[in-house]
N, CA and C of each residue as an Amber inpcrd file, in Angstrom:
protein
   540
  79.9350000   9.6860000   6.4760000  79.8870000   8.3810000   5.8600000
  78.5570000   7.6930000   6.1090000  78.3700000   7.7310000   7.0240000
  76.9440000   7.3780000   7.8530000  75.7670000   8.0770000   6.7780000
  75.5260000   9.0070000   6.0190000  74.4800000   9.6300000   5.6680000
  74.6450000   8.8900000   4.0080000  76.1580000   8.5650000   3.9900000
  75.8580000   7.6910000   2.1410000  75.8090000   6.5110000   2.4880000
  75.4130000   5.7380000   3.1020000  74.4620000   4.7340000   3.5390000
  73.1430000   4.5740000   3.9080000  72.5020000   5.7350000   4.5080000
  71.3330000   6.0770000   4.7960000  70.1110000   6.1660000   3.9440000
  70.7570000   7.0150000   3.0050000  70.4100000   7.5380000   1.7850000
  69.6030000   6.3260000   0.5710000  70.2820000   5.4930000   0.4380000
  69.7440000   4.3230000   0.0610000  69.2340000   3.4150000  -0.0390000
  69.1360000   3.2380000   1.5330000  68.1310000   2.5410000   2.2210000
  66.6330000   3.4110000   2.2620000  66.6990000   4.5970000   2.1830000
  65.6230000   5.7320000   2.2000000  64.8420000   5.4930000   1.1280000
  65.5940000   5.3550000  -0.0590000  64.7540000   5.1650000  -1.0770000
  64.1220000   4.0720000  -1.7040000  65.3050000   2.7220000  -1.0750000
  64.2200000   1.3760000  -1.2810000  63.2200000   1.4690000  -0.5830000
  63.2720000   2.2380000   0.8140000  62.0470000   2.0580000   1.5490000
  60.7840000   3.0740000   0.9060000  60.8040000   4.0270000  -0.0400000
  60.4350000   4.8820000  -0.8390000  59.9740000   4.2150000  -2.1810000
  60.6460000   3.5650000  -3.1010000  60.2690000   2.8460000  -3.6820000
  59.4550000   1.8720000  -3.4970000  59.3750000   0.6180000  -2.4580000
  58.5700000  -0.3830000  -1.3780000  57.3310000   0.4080000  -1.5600000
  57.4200000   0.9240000  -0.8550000  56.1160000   2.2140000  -0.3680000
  55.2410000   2.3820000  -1.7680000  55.8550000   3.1320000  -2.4210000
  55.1020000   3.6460000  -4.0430000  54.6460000   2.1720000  -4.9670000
  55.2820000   0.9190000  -5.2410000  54.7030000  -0.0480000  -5.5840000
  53.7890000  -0.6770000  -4.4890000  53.5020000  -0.9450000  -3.4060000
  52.7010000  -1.0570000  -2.4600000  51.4500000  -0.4940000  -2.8220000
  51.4130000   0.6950000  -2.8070000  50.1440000   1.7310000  -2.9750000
  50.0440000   1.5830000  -4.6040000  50.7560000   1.4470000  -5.6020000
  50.2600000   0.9380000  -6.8470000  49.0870000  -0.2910000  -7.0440000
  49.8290000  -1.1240000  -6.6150000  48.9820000  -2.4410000  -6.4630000
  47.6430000  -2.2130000  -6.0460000  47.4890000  -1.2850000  -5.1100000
  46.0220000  -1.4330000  -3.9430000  45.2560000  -0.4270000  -4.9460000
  45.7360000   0.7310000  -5.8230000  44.9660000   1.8200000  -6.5350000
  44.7110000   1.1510000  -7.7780000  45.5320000   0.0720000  -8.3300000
  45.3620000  -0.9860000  -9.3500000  43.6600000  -1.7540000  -9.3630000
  44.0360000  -2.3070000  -8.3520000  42.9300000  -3.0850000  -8.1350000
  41.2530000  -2.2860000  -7.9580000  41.4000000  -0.9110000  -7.1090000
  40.2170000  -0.1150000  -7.5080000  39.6990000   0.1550000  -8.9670000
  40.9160000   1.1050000  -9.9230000  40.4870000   1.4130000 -11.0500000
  40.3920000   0.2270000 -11.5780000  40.5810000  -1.1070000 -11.4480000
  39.9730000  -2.3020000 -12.5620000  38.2700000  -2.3080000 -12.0380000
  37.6190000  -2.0540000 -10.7140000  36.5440000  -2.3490000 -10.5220000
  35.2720000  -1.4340000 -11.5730000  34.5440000  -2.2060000 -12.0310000
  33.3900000  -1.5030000 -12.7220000  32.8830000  -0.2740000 -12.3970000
  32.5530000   0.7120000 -13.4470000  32.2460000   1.9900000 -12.8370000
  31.1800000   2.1830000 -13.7070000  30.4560000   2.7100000 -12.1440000
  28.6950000   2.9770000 -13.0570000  28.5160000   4.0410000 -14.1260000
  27.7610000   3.9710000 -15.3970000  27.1130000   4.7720000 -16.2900000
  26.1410000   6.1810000 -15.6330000  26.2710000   6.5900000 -16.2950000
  25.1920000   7.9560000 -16.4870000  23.7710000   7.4290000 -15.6280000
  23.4340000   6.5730000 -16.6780000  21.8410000   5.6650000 -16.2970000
  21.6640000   5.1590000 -14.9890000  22.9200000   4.2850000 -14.7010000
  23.2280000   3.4980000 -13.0730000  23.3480000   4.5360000 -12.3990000
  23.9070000   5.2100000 -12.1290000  23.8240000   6.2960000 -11.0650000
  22.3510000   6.8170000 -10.9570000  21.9430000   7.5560000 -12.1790000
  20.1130000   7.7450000 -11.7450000  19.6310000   6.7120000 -11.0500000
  19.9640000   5.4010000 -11.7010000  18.7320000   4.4990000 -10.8410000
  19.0500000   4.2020000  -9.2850000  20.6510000   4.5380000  -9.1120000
  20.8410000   4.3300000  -7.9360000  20.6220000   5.1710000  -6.5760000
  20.2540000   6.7490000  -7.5060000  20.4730000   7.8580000  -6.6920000
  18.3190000   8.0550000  -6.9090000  17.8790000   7.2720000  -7.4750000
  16.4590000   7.2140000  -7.3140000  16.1560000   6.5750000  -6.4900000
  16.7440000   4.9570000  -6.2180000  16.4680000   4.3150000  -5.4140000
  16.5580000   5.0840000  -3.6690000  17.8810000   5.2490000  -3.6010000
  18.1810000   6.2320000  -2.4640000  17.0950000   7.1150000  -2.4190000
  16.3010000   7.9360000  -2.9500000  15.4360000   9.3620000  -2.8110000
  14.1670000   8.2150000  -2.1170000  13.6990000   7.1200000  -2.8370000
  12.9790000   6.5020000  -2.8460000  13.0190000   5.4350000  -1.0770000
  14.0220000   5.2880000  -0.7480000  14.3100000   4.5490000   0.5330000
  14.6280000   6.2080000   1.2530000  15.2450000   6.7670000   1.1240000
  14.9110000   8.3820000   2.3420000  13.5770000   8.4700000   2.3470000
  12.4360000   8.6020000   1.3210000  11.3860000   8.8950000   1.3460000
  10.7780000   8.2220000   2.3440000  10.4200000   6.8510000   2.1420000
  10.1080000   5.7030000   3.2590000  10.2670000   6.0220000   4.2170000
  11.5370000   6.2430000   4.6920000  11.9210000   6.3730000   5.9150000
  11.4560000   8.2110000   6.4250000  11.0420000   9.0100000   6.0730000
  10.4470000  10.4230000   6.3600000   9.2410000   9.9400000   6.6260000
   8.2380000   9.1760000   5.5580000   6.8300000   9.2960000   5.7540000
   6.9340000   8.0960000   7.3590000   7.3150000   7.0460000   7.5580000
   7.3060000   6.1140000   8.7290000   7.7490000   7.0450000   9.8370000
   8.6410000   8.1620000   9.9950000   8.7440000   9.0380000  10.8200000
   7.4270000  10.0320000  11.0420000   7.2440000  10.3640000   9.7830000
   6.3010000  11.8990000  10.6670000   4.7610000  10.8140000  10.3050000
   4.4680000   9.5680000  10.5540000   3.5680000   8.8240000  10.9770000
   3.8740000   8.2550000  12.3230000   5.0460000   8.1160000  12.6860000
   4.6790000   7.5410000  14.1730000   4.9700000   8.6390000  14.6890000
   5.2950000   9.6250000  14.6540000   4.9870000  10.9240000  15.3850000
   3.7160000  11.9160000  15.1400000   2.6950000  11.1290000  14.0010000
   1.2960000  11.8830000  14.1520000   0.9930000  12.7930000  13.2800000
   2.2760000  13.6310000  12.7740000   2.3450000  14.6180000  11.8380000
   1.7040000  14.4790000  10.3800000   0.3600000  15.3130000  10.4700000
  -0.2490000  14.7750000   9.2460000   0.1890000  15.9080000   8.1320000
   1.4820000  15.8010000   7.4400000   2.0330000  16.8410000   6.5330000
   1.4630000  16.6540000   5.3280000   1.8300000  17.6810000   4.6470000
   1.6080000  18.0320000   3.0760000   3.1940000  17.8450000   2.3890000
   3.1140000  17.2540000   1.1060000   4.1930000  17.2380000   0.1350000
   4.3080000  18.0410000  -0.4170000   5.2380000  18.9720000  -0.9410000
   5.6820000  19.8030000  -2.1590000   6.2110000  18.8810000  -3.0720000
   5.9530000  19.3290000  -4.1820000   6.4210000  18.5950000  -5.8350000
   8.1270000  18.4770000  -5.2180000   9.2110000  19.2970000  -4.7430000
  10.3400000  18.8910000  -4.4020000  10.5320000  17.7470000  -3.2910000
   9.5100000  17.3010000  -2.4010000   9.6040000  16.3830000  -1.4880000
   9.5700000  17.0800000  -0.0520000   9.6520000  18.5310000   0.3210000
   9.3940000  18.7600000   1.2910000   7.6870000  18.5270000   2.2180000
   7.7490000  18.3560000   3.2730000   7.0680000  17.5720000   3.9820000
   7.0940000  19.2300000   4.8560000   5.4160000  19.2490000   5.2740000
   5.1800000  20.3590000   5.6670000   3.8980000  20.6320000   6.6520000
   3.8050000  21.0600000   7.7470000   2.4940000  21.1310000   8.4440000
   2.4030000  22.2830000   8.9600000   1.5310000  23.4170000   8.9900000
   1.2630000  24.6920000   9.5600000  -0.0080000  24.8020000  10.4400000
   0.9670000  24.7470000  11.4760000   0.1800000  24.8170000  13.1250000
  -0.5540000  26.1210000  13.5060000  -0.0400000  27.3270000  12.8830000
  -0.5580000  28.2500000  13.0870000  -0.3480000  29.0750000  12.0380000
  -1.0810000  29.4660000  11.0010000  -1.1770000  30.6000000  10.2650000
  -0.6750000  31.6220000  10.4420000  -0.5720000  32.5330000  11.3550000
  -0.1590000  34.1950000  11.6360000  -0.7600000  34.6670000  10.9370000
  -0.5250000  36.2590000  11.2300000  -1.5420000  37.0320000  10.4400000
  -0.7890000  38.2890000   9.7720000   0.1550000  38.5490000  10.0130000
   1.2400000  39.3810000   9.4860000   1.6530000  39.1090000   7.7320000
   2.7250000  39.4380000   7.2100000   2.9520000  39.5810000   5.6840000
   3.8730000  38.2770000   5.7240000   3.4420000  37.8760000   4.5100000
   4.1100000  36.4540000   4.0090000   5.4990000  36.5560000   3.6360000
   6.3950000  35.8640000   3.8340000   7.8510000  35.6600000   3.9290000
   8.2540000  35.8090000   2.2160000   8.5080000  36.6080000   1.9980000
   8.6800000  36.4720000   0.4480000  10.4490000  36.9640000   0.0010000
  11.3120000  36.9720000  -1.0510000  12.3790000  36.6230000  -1.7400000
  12.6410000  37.6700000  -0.7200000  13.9990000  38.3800000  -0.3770000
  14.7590000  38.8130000   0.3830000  14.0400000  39.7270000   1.2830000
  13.2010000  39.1800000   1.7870000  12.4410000  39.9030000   2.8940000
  13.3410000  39.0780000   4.0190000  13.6020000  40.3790000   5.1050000
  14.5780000  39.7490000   6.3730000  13.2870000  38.9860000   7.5800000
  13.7870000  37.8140000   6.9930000  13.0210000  36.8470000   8.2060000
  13.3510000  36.5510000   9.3220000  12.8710000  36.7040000  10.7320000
  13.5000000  36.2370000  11.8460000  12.7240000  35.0040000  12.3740000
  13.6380000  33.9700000  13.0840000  12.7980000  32.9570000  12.9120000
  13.3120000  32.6610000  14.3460000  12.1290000  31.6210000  15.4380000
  13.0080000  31.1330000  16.2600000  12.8760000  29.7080000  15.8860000
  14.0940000  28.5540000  16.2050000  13.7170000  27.4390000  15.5430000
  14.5460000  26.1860000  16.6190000  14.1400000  24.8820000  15.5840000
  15.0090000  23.7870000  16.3890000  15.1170000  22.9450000  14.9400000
  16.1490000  22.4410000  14.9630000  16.5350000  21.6890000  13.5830000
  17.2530000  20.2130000  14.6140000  16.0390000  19.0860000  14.0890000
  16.7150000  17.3220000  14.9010000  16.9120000  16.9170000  13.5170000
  17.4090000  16.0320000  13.7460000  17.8090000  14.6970000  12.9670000
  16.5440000  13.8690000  13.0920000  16.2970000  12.8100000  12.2290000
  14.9780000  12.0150000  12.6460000  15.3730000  10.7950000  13.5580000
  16.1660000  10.9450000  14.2080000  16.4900000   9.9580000  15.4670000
  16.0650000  10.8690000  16.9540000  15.8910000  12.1470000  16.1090000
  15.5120000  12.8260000  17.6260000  16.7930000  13.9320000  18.4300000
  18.0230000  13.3880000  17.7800000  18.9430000  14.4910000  17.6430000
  18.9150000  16.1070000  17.4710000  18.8670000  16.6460000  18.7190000
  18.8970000  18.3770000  18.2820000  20.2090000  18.9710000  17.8530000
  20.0090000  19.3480000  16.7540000  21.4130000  19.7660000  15.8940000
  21.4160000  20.9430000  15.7920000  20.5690000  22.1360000  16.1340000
  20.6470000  23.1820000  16.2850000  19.3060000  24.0410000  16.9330000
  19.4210000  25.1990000  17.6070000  17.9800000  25.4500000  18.1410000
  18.7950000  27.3000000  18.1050000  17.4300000  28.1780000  18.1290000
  17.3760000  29.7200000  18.8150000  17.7720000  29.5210000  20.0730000
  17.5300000  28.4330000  20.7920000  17.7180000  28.7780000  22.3230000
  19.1220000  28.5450000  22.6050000  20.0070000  27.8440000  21.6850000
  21.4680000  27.9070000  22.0420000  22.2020000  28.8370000  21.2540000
  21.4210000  29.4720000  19.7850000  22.6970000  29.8270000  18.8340000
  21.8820000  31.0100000  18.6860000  20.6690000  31.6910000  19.3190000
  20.1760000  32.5910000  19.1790000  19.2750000  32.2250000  18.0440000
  18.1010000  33.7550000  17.5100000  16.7780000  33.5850000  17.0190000
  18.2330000  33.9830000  14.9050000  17.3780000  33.0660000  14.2650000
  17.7690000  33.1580000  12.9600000  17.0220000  34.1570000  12.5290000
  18.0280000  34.8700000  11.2780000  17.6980000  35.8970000  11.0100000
  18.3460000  35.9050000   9.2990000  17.4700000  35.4080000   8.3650000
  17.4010000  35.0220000   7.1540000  16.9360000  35.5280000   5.8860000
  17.2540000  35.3150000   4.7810000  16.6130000  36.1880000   2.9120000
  16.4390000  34.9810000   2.5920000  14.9820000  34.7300000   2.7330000
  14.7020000  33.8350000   1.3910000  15.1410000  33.7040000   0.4900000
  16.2070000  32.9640000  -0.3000000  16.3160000  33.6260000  -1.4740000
  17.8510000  33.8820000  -2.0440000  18.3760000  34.2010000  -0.8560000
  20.0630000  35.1910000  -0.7120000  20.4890000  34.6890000   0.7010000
  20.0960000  34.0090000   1.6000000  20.8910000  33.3830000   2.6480000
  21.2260000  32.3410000   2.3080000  22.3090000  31.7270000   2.8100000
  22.5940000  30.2030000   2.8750000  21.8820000  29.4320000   4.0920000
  20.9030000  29.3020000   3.5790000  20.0660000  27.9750000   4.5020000
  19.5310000  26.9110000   3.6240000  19.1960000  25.8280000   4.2790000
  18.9680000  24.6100000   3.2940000  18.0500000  24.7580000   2.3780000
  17.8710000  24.3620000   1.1960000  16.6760000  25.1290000   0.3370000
  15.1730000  24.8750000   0.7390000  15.8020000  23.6990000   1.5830000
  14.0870000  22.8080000   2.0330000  13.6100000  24.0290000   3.4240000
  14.4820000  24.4950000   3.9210000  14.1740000  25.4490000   4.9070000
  13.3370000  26.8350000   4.2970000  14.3350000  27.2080000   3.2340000
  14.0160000  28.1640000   2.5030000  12.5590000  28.3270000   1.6090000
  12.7910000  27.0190000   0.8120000  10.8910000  26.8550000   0.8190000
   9.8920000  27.0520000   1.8360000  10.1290000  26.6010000   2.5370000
   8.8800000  26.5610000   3.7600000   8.9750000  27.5900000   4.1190000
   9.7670000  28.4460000   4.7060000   9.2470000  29.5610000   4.8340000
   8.7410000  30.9540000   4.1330000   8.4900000  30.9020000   2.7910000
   8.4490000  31.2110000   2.2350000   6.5660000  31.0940000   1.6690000
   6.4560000  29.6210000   2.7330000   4.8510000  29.4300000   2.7880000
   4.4220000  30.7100000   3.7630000   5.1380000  30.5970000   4.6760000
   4.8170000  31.3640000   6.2380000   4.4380000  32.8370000   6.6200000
   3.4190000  33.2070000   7.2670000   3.3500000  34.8180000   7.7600000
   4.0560000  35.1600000   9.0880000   4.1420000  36.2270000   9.1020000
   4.8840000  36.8820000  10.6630000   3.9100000  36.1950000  11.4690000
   4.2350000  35.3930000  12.3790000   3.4050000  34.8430000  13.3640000
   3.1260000  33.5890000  13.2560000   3.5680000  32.3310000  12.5520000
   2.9180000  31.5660000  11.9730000   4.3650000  30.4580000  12.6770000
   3.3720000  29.1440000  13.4400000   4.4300000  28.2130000  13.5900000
   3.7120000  27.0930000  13.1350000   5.3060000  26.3210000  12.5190000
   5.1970000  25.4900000  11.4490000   6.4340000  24.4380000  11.5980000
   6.2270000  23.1170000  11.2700000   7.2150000  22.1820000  11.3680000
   7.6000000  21.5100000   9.7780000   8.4920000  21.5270000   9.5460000
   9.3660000  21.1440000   8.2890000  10.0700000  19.7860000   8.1350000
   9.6620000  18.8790000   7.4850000  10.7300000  17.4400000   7.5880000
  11.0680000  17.6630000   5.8540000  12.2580000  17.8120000   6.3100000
  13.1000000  18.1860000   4.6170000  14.3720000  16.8580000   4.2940000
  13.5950000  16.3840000   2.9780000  14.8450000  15.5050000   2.4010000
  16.1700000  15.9780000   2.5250000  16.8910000  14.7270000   2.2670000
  18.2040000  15.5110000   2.4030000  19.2330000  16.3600000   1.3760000
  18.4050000  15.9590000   0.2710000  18.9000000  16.7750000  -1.0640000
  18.4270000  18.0150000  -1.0940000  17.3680000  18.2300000   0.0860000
  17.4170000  19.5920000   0.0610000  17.3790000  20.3050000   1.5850000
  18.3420000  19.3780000   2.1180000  19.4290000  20.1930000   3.8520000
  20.6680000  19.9120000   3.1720000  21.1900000  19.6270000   3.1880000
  22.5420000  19.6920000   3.4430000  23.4090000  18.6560000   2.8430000
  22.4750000  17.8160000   1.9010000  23.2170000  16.5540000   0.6730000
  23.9000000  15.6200000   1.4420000  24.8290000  15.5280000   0.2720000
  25.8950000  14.1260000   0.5810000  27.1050000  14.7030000   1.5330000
  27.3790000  16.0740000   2.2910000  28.0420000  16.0190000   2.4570000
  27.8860000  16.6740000   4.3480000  26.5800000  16.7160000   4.2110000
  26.3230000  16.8850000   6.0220000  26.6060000  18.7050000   5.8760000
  26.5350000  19.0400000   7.3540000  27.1470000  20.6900000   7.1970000
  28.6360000  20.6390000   7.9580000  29.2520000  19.4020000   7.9950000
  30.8160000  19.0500000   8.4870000  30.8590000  19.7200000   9.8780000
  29.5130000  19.5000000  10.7340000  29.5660000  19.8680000  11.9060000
  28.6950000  18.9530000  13.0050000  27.7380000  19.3290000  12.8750000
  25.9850000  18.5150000  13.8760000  25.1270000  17.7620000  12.9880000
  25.3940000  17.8940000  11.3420000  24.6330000  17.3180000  10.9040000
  25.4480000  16.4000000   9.5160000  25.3260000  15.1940000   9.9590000
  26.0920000  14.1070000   8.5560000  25.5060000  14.4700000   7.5350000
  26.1910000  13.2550000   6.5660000  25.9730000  13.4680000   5.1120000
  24.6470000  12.6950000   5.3200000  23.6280000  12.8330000   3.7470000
  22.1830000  12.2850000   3.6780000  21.3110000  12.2270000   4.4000000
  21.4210000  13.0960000   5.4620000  20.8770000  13.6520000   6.6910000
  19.0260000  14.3440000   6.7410000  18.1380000  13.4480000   6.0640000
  16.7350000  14.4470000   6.7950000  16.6150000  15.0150000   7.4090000
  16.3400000  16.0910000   7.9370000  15.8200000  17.1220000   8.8430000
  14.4950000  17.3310000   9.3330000  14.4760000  17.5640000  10.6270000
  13.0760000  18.1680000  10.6420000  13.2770000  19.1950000  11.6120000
  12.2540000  20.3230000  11.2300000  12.4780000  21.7570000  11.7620000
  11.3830000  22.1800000  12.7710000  11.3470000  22.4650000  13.9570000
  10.0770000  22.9920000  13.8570000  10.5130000  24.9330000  14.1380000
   9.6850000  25.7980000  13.8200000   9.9270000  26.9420000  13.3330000
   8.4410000  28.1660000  13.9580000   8.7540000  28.9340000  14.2950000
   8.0640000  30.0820000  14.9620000   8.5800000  31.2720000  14.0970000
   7.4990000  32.0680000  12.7130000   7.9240000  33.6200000  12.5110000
   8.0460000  34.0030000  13.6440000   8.7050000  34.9960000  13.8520000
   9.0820000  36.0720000  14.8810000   8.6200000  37.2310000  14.0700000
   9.1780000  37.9360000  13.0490000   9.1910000  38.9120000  12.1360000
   9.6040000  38.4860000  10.1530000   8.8320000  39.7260000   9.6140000
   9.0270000  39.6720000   8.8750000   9.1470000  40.9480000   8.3710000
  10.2000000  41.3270000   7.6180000  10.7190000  42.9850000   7.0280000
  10.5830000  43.0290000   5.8560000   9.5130000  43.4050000   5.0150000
   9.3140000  42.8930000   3.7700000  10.1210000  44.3810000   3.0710000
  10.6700000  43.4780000   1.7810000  11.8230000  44.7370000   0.7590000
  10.8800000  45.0310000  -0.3240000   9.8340000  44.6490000  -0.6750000
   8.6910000  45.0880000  -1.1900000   9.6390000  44.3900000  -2.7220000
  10.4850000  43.4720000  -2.7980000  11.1400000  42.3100000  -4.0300000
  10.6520000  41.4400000  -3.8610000   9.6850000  40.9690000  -4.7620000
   8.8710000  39.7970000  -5.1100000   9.7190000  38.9200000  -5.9360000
Protein backbone atom coordinates (compact mmCIF):
# COMPACT_ATOMS: atom_id res chain seq x y z
CA UNK A 1 0.00 0.00 0.00
CA UNK A 2 2.85 2.12 0.99
CA UNK A 3 4.46 1.98 -2.66
CA UNK A 4 0.79 3.37 -4.31
CA UNK A 5 1.39 6.34 -2.45
CA UNK A 6 4.93 6.76 -3.09
CA UNK A 7 4.63 6.55 -6.55
CA UNK A 8 2.93 9.82 -6.92
CA UNK A 9 4.57 11.83 -4.98
CA UNK A 10 7.71 10.59 -7.22
CA UNK A 11 6.42 12.05 -10.05
CA UNK A 12 5.19 15.49 -8.87
CA UNK A 13 8.58 15.67 -7.58
CA UNK A 14 9.67 14.62 -11.32
CA UNK A 15 7.48 16.83 -12.93
CA UNK A 16 8.67 20.05 -10.31
CA UNK A 17 12.09 19.11 -11.43
CA UNK A 18 11.49 19.08 -15.46
CA UNK A 19 9.50 22.57 -15.38
CA UNK A 20 12.24 24.00 -13.10
CA UNK A 21 15.00 23.20 -15.61
CA UNK A 22 12.56 24.40 -18.48
CA UNK A 23 12.37 27.82 -17.25
CA UNK A 24 16.32 28.22 -16.64
CA UNK A 25 17.05 26.54 -20.52
CA UNK A 26 14.15 29.07 -21.58
CA UNK A 27 15.77 31.93 -20.61
CA UNK A 28 19.33 30.89 -22.29
CA UNK A 29 17.87 30.05 -25.77
CA UNK A 30 15.98 33.62 -25.71
CA UNK A 31 19.60 35.22 -25.25
CA UNK A 32 21.15 36.61 -28.59
CA UNK A 33 23.35 34.39 -30.53
CA UNK A 34 26.29 35.57 -32.43
CA UNK A 35 26.50 35.47 -36.44
CA UNK A 36 29.11 33.95 -38.61
CA UNK A 37 30.81 37.64 -38.75
CA UNK A 38 30.59 38.14 -34.66
CA UNK A 39 32.32 35.20 -33.91
CA UNK A 40 35.33 36.16 -36.43
CA UNK A 41 35.54 39.44 -34.86
CA UNK A 42 35.42 37.96 -31.59
CA UNK A 43 37.76 35.07 -32.12
CA UNK A 44 40.19 37.90 -33.86
CA UNK A 45 40.02 39.97 -31.08
CA UNK A 46 41.06 36.99 -28.77
CA UNK A 47 44.19 35.99 -31.34
CA UNK A 48 44.87 39.69 -31.11
CA UNK A 49 44.86 40.02 -27.00
CA UNK A 50 46.90 36.26 -26.83
CA UNK A 51 49.22 37.94 -29.17
CA UNK A 52 49.91 40.95 -26.74
CA UNK A 53 50.21 38.99 -24.13
CA UNK A 54 53.18 36.40 -25.95
CA UNK A 55 55.12 39.41 -27.32
CA UNK A 56 55.05 41.29 -23.36
CA UNK A 57 56.25 37.77 -22.28
CA UNK A 58 59.14 36.79 -24.48
CA UNK A 59 60.13 40.76 -23.97
CA UNK A 60 60.46 40.70 -20.36
CA UNK A 61 62.22 37.56 -20.62
CA UNK A 62 64.72 39.00 -23.40
CA UNK A 63 63.82 36.54 -26.06
CA UNK A 64 64.46 38.25 -29.24
CA UNK A 65 62.15 35.73 -31.52
CA UNK A 66 61.13 35.54 -35.05
CA UNK A 67 57.33 35.24 -36.23
CA UNK A 68 56.03 32.68 -38.65
CA UNK A 69 53.06 33.85 -40.95
CA UNK A 70 50.99 31.22 -38.44
CA UNK A 71 52.07 33.22 -35.25
CA UNK A 72 54.64 30.95 -33.97
CA UNK A 73 57.33 32.77 -32.10
CA UNK A 74 60.75 31.26 -32.52
CA UNK A 75 64.53 31.66 -31.50
CA UNK A 76 67.47 29.24 -32.47
CA UNK A 77 70.21 29.16 -29.94
CA UNK A 78 72.12 26.76 -31.65
CA UNK A 79 72.04 25.62 -35.19
CA UNK A 80 73.44 21.89 -35.14
CA UNK A 81 74.98 20.52 -37.80
CA UNK A 82 73.34 17.21 -38.54
CA UNK A 83 70.13 16.71 -41.17
CA UNK A 84 67.13 18.91 -40.86
CA UNK A 85 63.96 17.51 -39.23
CA UNK A 86 61.84 16.94 -42.17
CA UNK A 87 57.97 15.14 -42.70
CA UNK A 88 58.18 11.69 -40.94
CA UNK A 89 61.68 11.68 -40.14
CA UNK A 90 61.84 10.08 -36.38
CA UNK A 91 62.81 13.02 -34.24
CA UNK A 92 64.12 12.68 -30.77
CA UNK A 93 63.89 15.59 -28.80
CA UNK A 94 64.76 16.44 -25.18
CA UNK A 95 62.37 19.19 -24.01
CA UNK A 96 60.38 21.34 -21.34
CA UNK A 97 56.92 22.67 -22.27
CA UNK A 98 55.73 25.94 -19.32
CA UNK A 99 52.84 27.80 -19.46
CA UNK A 100 53.72 31.61 -19.68
CA UNK A 101 53.25 32.02 -15.93
CA UNK A 102 56.26 29.86 -15.65
CA UNK A 103 54.37 26.61 -15.06
CA UNK A 104 56.30 23.34 -16.12
CA UNK A 105 53.71 21.20 -17.76
CA UNK A 106 55.86 18.76 -19.11
CA UNK A 107 59.74 18.07 -19.47
CA UNK A 108 62.26 14.79 -20.87
CA UNK A 109 63.47 14.82 -17.42
CA UNK A 110 60.16 13.52 -15.92
CA UNK A 111 58.32 11.77 -18.94
CA UNK A 112 61.50 10.84 -20.70
CA UNK A 113 63.32 12.23 -24.16
CA UNK A 114 60.27 12.68 -27.02
CA UNK A 115 60.39 10.78 -29.79
CA UNK A 116 58.24 12.28 -32.76
CA UNK A 117 57.07 12.43 -37.07
CA UNK A 118 56.76 15.65 -38.09
CA UNK A 119 53.96 15.39 -39.80
CA UNK A 120 52.17 11.92 -38.43
CA UNK A 121 52.59 12.42 -34.58
CA UNK A 122 50.16 14.06 -32.46
CA UNK A 123 52.02 17.01 -31.13
CA UNK A 124 50.86 20.57 -31.17
CA UNK A 125 51.23 21.87 -34.69
CA UNK A 126 53.14 24.93 -33.28
CA UNK A 127 55.64 22.26 -31.92
CA UNK A 128 55.58 20.50 -35.10
CA UNK A 129 56.52 23.56 -37.12
CA UNK A 130 59.45 24.44 -35.28
CA UNK A 131 60.95 21.61 -35.47
CA UNK A 132 60.84 21.10 -38.61
CA UNK A 133 63.12 24.45 -38.75
CA UNK A 134 65.73 22.34 -36.66
CA UNK A 135 69.02 20.07 -37.34
CA UNK A 136 70.22 17.07 -35.19
CA UNK A 137 71.93 19.13 -32.65
CA UNK A 138 70.25 22.31 -32.65
CA UNK A 139 68.62 23.97 -29.38
CA UNK A 140 65.83 26.12 -29.77
CA UNK A 141 62.95 27.74 -27.75
CA UNK A 142 59.30 27.90 -29.11
CA UNK A 143 56.42 30.30 -27.68
CA UNK A 144 53.38 28.85 -29.60
CA UNK A 145 49.83 30.45 -29.71
CA UNK A 146 47.32 28.59 -28.48
CA UNK A 147 45.48 27.73 -31.64
CA UNK A 148 48.31 26.05 -32.39
CA UNK A 149 49.04 23.85 -28.73
CA UNK A 150 46.29 22.62 -27.72
CA UNK A 151 43.06 25.26 -28.51
CA UNK A 152 40.03 25.79 -26.61
CA UNK A 153 40.17 22.76 -25.02
CA UNK A 154 43.68 22.43 -23.03
CA UNK A 155 45.20 18.67 -23.30
CA UNK A 156 42.47 17.80 -20.20
CA UNK A 157 45.54 17.27 -18.14
CA UNK A 158 48.72 20.03 -17.26
CA UNK A 159 47.69 22.23 -19.75
CA UNK A 160 44.07 24.44 -19.86
CA UNK A 161 42.09 25.57 -22.53
CA UNK A 162 43.71 28.85 -24.63
CA UNK A 163 46.82 27.97 -23.15
CA UNK A 164 50.30 29.58 -24.91
CA UNK A 165 53.14 27.56 -24.63
CA UNK A 166 56.56 27.93 -24.56
CA UNK A 167 59.04 25.13 -25.31
CA UNK A 168 62.44 25.11 -24.95
CA UNK A 169 63.86 22.03 -27.05
CA UNK A 170 67.37 20.22 -27.66
CA UNK A 171 67.60 17.78 -31.20
CA UNK A 172 68.96 14.76 -29.79
CA UNK A 173 68.58 12.81 -33.21
CA UNK A 174 67.29 12.79 -36.30
CA UNK A 175 66.38 9.44 -38.58
CA UNK A 176 65.68 10.80 -41.78
CA UNK A 177 62.95 8.39 -44.12
CA UNK A 178 64.42 10.13 -47.05
CA UNK A 179 59.98 11.51 -47.39
CA UNK A 180 60.10 14.99 -48.10
Amino acid sequence: MRKAGLVPGIMILILAAAFACKGKSGEVADLPQPGPGQLADINRQLVIKESARIDAYTERRGLEVEISGSGLRWLIEEEGSGPTAGLNDLVTIEYECFLLDGTLCYSSDEDGLLKVRPGATDIPSGLDEGLRMLREGAVAQFVIPSHLGYGLTGDRNRIPARAPLHYKVRVISVETTGVR
